[in-house]
Short mmCIF file of C-alpha atoms and ligand atoms in Angstrom, two decimals:
data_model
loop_
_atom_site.label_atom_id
_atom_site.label_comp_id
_atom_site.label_asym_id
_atom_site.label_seq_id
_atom_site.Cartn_x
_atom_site.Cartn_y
_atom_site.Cartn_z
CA UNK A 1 216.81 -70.57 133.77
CA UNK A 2 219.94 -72.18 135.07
CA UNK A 3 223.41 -72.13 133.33
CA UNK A 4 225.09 -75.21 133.80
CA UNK A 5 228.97 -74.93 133.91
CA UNK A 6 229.37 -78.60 133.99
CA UNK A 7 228.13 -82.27 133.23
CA UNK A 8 229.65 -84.98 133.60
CA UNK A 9 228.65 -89.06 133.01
CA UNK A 10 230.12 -92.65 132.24
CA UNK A 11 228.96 -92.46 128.46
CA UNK A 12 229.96 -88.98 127.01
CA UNK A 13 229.44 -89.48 123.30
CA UNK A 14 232.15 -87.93 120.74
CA UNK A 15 233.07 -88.06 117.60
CA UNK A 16 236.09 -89.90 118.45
CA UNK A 17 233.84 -92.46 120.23
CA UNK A 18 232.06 -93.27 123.68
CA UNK A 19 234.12 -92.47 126.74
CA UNK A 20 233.46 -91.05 131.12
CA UNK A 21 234.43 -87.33 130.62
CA UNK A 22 233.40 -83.99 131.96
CA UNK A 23 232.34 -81.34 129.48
CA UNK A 24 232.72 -78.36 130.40
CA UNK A 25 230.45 -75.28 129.39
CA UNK A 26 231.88 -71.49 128.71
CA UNK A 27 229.17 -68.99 127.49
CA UNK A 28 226.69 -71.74 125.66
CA UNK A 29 229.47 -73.17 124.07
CA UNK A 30 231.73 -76.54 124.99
CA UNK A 31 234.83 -75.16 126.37
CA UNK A 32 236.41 -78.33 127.32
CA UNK A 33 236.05 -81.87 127.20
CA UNK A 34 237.90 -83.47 130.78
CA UNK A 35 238.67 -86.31 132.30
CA UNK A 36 235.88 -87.68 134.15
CA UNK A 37 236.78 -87.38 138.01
CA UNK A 38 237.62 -83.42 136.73
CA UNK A 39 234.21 -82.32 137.63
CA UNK A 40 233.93 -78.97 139.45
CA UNK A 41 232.03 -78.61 142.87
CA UNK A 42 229.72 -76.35 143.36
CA UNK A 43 225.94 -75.59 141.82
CA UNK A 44 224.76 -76.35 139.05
CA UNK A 45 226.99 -78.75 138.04
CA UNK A 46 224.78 -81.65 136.22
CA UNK A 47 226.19 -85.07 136.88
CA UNK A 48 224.56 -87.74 134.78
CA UNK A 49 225.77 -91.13 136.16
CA UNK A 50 225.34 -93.86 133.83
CA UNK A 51 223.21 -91.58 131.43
CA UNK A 52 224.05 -91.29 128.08
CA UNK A 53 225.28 -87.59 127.06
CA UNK A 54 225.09 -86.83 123.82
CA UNK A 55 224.34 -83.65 121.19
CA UNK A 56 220.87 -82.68 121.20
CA UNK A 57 219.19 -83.73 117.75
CA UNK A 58 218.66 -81.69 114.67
CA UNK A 59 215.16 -82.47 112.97
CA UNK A 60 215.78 -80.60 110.05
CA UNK A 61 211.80 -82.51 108.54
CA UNK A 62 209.37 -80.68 111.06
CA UNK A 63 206.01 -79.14 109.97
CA UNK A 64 204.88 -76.60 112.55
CA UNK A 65 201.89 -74.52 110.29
CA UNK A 66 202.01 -70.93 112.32
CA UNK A 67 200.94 -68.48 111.21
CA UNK A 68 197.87 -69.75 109.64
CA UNK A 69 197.02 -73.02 110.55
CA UNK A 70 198.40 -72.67 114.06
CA UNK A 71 195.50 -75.28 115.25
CA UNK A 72 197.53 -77.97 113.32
CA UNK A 73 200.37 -77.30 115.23
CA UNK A 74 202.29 -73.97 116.49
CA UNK A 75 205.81 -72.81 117.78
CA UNK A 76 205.27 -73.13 121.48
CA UNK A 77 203.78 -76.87 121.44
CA UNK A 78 205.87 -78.29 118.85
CA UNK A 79 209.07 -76.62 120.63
CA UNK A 80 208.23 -77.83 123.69
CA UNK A 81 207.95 -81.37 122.14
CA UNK A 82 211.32 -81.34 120.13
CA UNK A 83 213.02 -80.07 123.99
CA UNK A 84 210.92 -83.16 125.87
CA UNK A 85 212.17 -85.10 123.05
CA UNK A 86 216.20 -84.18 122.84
CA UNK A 87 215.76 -82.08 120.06
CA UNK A 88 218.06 -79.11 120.01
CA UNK A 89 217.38 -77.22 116.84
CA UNK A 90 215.08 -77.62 113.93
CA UNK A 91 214.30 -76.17 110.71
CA UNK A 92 210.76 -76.19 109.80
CA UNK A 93 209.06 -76.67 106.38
CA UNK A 94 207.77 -74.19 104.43
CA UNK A 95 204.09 -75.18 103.62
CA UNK A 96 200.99 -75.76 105.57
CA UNK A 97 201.41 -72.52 107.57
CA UNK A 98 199.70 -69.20 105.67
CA UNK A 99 201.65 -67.57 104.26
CA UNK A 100 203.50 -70.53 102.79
CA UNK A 101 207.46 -69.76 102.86
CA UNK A 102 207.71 -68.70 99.30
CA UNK A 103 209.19 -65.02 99.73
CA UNK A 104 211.22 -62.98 101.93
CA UNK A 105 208.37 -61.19 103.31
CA UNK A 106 206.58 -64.59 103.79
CA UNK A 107 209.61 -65.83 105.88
CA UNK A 108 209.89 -62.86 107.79
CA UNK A 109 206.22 -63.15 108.76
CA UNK A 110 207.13 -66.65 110.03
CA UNK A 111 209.72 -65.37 112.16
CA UNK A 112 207.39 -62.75 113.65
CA UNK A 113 204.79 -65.60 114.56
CA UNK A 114 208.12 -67.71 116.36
CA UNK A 115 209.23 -64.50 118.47
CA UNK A 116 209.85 -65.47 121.71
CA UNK A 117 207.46 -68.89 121.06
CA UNK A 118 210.42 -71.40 120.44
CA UNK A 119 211.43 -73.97 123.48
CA UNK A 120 214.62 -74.46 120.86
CA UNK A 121 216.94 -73.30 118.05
CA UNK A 122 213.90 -72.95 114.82
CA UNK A 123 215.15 -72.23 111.59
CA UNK A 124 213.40 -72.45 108.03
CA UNK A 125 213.62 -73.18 104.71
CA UNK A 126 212.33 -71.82 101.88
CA UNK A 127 210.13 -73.37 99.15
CA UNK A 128 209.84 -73.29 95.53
CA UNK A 129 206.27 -73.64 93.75
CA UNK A 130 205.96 -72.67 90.00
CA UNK A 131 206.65 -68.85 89.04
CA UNK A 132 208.83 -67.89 92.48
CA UNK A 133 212.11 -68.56 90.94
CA UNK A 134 212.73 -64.54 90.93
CA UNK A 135 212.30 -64.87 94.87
CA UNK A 136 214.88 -67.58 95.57
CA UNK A 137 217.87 -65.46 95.66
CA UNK A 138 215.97 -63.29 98.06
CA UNK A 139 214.65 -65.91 100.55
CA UNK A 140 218.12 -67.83 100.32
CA UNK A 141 219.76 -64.05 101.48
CA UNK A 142 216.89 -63.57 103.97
CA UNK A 143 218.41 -66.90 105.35
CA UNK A 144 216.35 -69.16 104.52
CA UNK A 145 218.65 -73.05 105.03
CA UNK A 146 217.79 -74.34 101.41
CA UNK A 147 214.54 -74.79 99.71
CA UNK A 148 211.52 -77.70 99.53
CA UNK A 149 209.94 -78.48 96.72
CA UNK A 150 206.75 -81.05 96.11
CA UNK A 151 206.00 -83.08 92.64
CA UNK A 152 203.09 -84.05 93.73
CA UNK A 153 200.04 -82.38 94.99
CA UNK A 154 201.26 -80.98 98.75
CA UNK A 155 198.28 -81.53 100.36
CA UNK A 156 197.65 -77.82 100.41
CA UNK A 157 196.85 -75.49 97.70
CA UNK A 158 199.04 -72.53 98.92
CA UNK A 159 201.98 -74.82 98.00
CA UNK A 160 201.34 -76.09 94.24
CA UNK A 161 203.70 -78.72 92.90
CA UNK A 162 206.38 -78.29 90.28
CA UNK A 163 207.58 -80.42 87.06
CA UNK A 164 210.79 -80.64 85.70
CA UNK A 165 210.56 -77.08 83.67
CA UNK A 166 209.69 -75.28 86.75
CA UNK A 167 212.94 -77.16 88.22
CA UNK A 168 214.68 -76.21 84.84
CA UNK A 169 214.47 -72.72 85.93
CA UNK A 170 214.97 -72.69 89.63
CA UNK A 171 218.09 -75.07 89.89
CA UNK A 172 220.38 -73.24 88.14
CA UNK A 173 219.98 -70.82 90.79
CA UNK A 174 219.94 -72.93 93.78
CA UNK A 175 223.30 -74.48 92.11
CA UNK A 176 224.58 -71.07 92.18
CA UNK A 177 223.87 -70.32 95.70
CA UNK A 178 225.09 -73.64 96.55
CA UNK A 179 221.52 -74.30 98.46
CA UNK A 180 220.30 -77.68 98.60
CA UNK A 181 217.03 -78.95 97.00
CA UNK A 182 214.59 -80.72 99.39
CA UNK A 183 212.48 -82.43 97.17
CA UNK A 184 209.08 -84.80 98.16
CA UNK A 185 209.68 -87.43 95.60
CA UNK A 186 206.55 -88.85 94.07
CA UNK A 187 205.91 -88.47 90.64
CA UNK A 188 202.27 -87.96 89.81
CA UNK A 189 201.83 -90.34 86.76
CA UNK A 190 202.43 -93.67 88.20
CA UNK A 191 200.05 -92.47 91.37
CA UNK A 192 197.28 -91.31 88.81
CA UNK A 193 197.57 -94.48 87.07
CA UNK A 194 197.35 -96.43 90.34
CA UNK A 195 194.28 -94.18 91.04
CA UNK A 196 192.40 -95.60 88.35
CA UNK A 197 191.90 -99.33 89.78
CA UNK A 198 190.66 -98.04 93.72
CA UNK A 199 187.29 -97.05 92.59
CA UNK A 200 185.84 -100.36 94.03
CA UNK A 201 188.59 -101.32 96.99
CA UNK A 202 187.41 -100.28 100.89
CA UNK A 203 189.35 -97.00 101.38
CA UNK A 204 189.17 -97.88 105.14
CA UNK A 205 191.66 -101.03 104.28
CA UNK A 206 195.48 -99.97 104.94
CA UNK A 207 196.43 -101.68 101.64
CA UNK A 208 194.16 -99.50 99.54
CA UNK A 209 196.13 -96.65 100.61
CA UNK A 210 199.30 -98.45 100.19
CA UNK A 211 198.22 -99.82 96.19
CA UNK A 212 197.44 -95.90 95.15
CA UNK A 213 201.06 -94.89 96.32
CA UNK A 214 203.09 -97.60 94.01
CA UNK A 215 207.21 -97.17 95.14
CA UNK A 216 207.42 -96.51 91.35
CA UNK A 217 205.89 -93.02 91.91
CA UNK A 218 209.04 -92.58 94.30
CA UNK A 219 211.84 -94.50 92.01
CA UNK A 220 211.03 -92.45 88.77
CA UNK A 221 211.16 -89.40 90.56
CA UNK A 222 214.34 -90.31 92.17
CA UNK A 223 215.36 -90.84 89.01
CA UNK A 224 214.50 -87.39 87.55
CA UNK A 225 215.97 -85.85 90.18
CA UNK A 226 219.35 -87.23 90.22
CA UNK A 227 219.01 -86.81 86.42
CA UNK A 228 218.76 -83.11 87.27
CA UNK A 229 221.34 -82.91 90.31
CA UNK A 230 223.96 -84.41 87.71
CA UNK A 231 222.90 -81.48 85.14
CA UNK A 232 222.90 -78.61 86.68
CA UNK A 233 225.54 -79.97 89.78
CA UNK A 234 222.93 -78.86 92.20
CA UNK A 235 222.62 -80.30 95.91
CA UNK A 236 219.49 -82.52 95.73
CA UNK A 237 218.26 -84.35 99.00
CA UNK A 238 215.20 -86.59 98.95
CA UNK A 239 213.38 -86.63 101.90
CA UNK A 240 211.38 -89.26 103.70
CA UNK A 241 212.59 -92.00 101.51
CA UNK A 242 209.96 -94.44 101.44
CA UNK A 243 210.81 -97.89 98.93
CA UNK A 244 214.15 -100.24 98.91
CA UNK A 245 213.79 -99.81 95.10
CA UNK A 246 214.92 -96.20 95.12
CA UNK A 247 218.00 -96.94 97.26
CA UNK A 248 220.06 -98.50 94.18
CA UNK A 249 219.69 -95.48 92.51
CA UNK A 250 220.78 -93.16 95.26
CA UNK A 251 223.55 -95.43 96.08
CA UNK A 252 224.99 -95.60 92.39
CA UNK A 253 224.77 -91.87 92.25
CA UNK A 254 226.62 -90.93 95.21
CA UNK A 255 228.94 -93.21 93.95
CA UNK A 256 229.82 -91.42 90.08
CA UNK A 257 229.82 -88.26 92.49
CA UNK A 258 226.03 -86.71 92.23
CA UNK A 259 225.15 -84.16 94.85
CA UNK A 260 222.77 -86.26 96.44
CA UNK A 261 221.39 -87.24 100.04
CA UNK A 262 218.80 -88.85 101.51
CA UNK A 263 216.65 -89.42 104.71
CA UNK A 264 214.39 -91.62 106.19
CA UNK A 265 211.60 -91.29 109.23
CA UNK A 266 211.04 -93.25 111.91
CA UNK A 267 207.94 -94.07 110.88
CA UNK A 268 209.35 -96.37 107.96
CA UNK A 269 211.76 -98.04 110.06
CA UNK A 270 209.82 -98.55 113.38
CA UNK A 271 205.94 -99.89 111.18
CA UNK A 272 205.51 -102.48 108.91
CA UNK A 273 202.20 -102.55 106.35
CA UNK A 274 200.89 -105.48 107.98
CA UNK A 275 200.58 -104.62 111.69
CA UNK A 276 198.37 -101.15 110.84
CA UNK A 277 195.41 -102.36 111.10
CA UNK A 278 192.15 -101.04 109.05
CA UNK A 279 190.72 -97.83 109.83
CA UNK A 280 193.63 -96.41 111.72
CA UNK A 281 194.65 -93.76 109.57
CA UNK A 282 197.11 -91.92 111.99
CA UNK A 283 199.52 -94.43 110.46
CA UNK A 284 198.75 -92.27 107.15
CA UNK A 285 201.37 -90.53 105.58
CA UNK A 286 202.93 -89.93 102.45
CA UNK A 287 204.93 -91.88 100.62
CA UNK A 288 203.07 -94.76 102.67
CA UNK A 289 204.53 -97.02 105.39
CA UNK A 290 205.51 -100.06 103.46
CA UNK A 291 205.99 -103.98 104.06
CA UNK A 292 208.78 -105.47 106.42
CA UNK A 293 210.93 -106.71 103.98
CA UNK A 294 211.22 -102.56 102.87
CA UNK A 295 211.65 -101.71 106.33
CA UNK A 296 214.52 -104.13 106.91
CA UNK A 297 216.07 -102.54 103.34
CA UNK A 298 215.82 -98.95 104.41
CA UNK A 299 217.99 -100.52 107.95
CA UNK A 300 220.25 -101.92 105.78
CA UNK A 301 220.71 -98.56 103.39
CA UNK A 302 221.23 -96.18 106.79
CA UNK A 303 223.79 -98.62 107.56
CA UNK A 304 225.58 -98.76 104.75
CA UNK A 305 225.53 -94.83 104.14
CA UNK A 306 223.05 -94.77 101.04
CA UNK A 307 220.45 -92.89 102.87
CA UNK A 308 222.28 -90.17 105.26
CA UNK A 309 220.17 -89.61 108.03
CA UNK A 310 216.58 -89.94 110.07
CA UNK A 311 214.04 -86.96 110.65
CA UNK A 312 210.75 -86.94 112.01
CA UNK A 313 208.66 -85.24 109.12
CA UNK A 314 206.49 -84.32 111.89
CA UNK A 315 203.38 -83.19 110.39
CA UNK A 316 200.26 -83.28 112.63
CA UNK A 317 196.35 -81.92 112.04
CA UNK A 318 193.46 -81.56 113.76
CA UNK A 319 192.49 -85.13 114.57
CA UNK A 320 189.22 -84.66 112.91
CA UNK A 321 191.26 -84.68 109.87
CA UNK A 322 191.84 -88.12 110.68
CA UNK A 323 188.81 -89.28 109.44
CA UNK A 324 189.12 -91.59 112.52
CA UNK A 325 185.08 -92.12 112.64
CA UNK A 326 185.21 -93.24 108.70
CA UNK A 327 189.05 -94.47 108.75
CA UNK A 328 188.88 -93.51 105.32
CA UNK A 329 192.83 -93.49 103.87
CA UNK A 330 192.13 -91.59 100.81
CA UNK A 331 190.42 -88.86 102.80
CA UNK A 332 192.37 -88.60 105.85
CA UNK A 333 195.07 -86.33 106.10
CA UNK A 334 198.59 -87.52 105.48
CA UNK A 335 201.46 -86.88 107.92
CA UNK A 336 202.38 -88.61 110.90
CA UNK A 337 202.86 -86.84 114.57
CA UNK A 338 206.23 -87.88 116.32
CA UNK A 339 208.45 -85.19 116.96
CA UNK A 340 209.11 -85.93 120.89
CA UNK A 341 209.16 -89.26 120.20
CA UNK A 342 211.94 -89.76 117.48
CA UNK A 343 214.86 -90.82 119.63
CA UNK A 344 213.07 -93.52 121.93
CA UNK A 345 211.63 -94.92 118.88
CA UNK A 346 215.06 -95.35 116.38
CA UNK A 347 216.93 -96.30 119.67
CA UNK A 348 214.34 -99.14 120.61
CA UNK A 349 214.46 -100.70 117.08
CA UNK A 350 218.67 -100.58 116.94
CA UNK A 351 218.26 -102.89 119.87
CA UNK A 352 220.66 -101.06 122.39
CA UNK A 353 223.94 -102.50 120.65
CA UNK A 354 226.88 -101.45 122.58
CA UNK A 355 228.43 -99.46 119.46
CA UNK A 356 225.29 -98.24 118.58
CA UNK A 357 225.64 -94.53 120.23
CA UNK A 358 227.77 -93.54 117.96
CA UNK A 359 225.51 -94.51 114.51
CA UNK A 360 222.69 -92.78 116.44
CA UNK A 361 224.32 -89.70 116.52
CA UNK A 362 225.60 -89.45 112.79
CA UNK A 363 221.88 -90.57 112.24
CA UNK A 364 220.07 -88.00 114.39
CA UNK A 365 222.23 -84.94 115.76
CA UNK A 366 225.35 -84.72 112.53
CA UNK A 367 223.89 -85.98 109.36
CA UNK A 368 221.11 -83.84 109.61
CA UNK A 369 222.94 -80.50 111.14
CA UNK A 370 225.24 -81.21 107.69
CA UNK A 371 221.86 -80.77 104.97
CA UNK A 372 221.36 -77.55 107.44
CA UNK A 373 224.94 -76.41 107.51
CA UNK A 374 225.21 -76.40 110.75
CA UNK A 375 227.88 -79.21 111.08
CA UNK A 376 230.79 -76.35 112.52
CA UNK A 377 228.57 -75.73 115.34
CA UNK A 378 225.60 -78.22 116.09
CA UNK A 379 225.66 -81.75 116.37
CA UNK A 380 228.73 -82.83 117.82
CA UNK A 381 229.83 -83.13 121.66
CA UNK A 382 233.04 -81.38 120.40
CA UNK A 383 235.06 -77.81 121.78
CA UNK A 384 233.57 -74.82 120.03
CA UNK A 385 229.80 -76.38 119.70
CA UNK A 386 226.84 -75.12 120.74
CA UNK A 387 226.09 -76.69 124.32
CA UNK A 388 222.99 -77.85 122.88
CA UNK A 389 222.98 -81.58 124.85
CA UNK A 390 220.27 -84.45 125.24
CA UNK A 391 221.10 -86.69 128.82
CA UNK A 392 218.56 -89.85 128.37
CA UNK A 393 218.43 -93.33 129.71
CA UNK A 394 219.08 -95.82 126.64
CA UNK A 395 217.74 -98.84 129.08
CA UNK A 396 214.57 -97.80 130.37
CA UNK A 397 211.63 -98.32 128.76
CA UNK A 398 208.30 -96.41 128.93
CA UNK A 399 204.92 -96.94 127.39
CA UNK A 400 203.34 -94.34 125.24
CA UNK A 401 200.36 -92.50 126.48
CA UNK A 402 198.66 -89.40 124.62
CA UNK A 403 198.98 -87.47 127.78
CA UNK A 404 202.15 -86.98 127.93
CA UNK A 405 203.00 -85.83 124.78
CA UNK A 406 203.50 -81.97 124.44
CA UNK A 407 202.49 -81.74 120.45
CA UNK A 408 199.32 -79.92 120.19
CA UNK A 409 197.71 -82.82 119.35
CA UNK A 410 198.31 -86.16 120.54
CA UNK A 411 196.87 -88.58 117.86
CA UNK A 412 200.07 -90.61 117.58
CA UNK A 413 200.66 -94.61 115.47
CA UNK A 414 203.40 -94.66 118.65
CA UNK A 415 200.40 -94.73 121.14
CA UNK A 416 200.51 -98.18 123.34
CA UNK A 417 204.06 -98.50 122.11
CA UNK A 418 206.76 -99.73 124.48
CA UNK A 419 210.25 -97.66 123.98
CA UNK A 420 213.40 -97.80 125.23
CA UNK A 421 215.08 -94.48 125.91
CA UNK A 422 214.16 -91.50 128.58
CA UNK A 423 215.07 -88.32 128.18
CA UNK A 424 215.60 -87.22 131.32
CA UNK A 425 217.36 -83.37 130.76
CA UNK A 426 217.58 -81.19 127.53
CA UNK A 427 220.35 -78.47 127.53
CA UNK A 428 220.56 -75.86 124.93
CA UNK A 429 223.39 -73.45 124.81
CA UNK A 430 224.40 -75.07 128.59
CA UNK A 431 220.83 -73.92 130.22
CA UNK A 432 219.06 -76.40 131.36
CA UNK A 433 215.53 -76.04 129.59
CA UNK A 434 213.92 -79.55 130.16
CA UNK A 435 214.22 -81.63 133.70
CA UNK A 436 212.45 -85.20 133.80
CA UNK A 437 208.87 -83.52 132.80
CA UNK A 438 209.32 -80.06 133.66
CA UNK A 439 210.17 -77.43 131.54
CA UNK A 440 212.45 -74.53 133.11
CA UNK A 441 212.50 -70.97 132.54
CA UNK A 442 211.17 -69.54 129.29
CA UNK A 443 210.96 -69.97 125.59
CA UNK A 444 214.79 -68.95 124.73
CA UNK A 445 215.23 -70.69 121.39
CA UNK A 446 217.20 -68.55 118.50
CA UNK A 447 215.28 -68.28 115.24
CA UNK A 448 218.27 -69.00 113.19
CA UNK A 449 219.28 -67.72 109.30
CA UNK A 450 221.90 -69.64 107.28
CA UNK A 451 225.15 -69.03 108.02
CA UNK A 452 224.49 -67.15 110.93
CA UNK A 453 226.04 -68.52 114.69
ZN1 ZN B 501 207.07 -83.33 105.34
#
């Protein structure tokens, strides 16, 4: 493991904007931001050139299943992809590992499985599933970063759905703890409806799975839930916003002053509908990849602030889960693998503008470490933050292959793809953890708790 005292390049990004400087590292934390040409001599020092240095992202939408269902996907792989991929720190979902994160005990059983397994900072949050609302208090103490919630079958049956009187009873208490609400916005009405007509359509066509996942499964529960954030003044988030149609909504609520954010994935913004072709169901995920006039509205809405931020929702299975031999959508299952591959593949579809560096990083590294509250000490190239720092080439491209991916699996839609945007060196707390391929060291990732530095 090597502690790096120093690094230096042409395109340091800060908040207050793109500039040469020398940052300078005191104990895993930025000491000092200098001039450029103020670069100590001597080893270790880490001089990026032309490189773009910026804060290592927080994927705060990352499903990693250990204990449990560890042959999904476990600590050490999906660590070692968020460090290959400039990922710093990530908080990991509560369901699809056994135990699901629905108790203290259950979260410190997670933590036990992530001991000394985590390439990077890996905290948690909790999740609330009808009847654990006595837990919440506990989990949220146990420091837990908020709580997930699905309405809508999870895909899992450890981690049942909730309607609006199981919310009734927990958000009065995540209001009270001043936790936010990750919620998986479908409602199930308008999908059972939509249900009814597939019976004869080809489940192997990409637009049956699209026609039994209407975006007005997604705008009514939007609806309900900033219904619910306005009543009880809780902090609701939607995550993986999916349809244009809900961003009106979110937009007029943040507006009258609702506690409400949202993200997006990649996957919405890099795909459009009509390029996955039929059968190829590791373009399956839920709420579905939609057309390209969506995908040029959910641009639009991350520009203009109504949707906050992008995170991977990286949620891999076995690839015989796939279905790949039938390519049957309505079988396969739903989540998309992408977790080392988030940056190259936002980057490549902003088109390398000039002022671009600085969106990226309220996109990917700040918007995110603020749903975690960990804005005072991740995110930022800024004195008193956690030396957690991505160095990556924004002009070379690379093409996708399996191989190199570190996730357990490598079933990937971003396979064949042509990105722009190495990373070339991953730094978290100033050690040097990921060089051009290699990995250095150990695992020496914090499991982090709310709150807690
Ligand atoms: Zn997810």
């Amino acid at each position: 493991m090597t502690t790096i005292p120093a690094i230096r390049s042409k395109r340091v990004v800060t908040p207050e904007g793109v500039r040469a400087a020398t940052v300078h590292i005191r104990n895993g934390v930025i000491a000092e931001i200098s001039s450029y040409n103020d670069f100590p001599s001597g080893k270790h020092i880490y001089d990026a050139g032309e490189s773009v240095v910026m804060p290592g992202l927080v994927d705060t939408h990352v499903h990693i299943n250990e204990p449990g269902r560890a042959d999904w996907e476990g600590f050490e792989t999906a660590t070692r992809a968020a460090a290959a991929g400039g990922v710093t720190a990530l908080i990991d979902m509560p369901l699809n590992s056994i135990p699901a994160t629905t108790t203290a005990a259950a979260l410190e059983t997670k933590r036990a499985a992530a001991r000394k397994k985590c390439w990077v900072d890996v905290g948690f949050w909790g999740g609330v599933v009808p009847g654990n609302a006595g837990e919440l208090r506990a989990l949220h103490h146990a420091g837990a970063f908020g709580f997930k919630c699905f309405l809508v079958p999870s895909g899992v049956p450890e981690f049942a759905p909730v309607n609006e009187d199981d919310l009734r009873i927990a958000m009065p208490v995540l209001a009270e703890l001043e936790t936010p609400l990750l919620v998986h916005s479908e409602l199930p009405g308008s999908i059972e409806e939509a249900n009814k007509k597939l019976a004869k359509l080809d489940p192997a066509k990409y637009k049956t799975w699209l026609l039994s996942r209407p975006p007005g499964a997604e705008t009514k529960a939007v609806g309900m839930m900033i219904r619910l954030a306005r009543e009880f003044k809780a902090r609701v988030h939607i995550v993986h916003l999916s349809s244009e149609l809900s961003v009106p909504l979110i937009r007029r609520a943040k507006k009258e002053g609702v506690r409400i954010t949202a993200e997006t994935c990649p996957h919405y913004l890099f795909f459009a509908s009509a390029a996955i072709r039929n059968g190829r169901t590791e373009f399956k995920c839920a709420p579905p990849i939609r057309d390209s006039r969506n995908n040029k509205s959910l641009w639009n809405a991350l520009g203009n602030g109504a949707i906050d931020f992008v995170v991977s929702d990286h949620s891999p299975s076995p690839p015989a889960m796939k279905c790949l031999d039938s390519g049957d959508f309505l079988k396969a299952w739903g989540g998309i693998s992408s977790l080392q591959l988030g940056l190259p593949a936002i980057w490549t579809k902003m088109g390398g503008r000039k002022d671009s560096l600085e969106h990226l990083v309220r996109w990917m590294c700040s918007g995110p470490a603020q749903l975690a509250g960990l804005e005072k000490y991740k995110g930022a190239i800024a004195i008193g933050y956690d030396a957690d720092i991505v160095v990556w080439n924004p002009e070379k491209r690379f093409i996708v292959h399996p191989k190199m991916l570190q996730h357990r699996h490598k079933l990937t839609p971003y396979a064949k793809q042509s990105l722009r945007g190495i990373v070339e060196a991953t730094f978290l707390r100033g050690e040097m953890i990921y060089d051009r391929g290699r990995f250095l060291g150990k695992p020496q990732g914090a499991l982090l708790r709310r709150g807690e530095r």
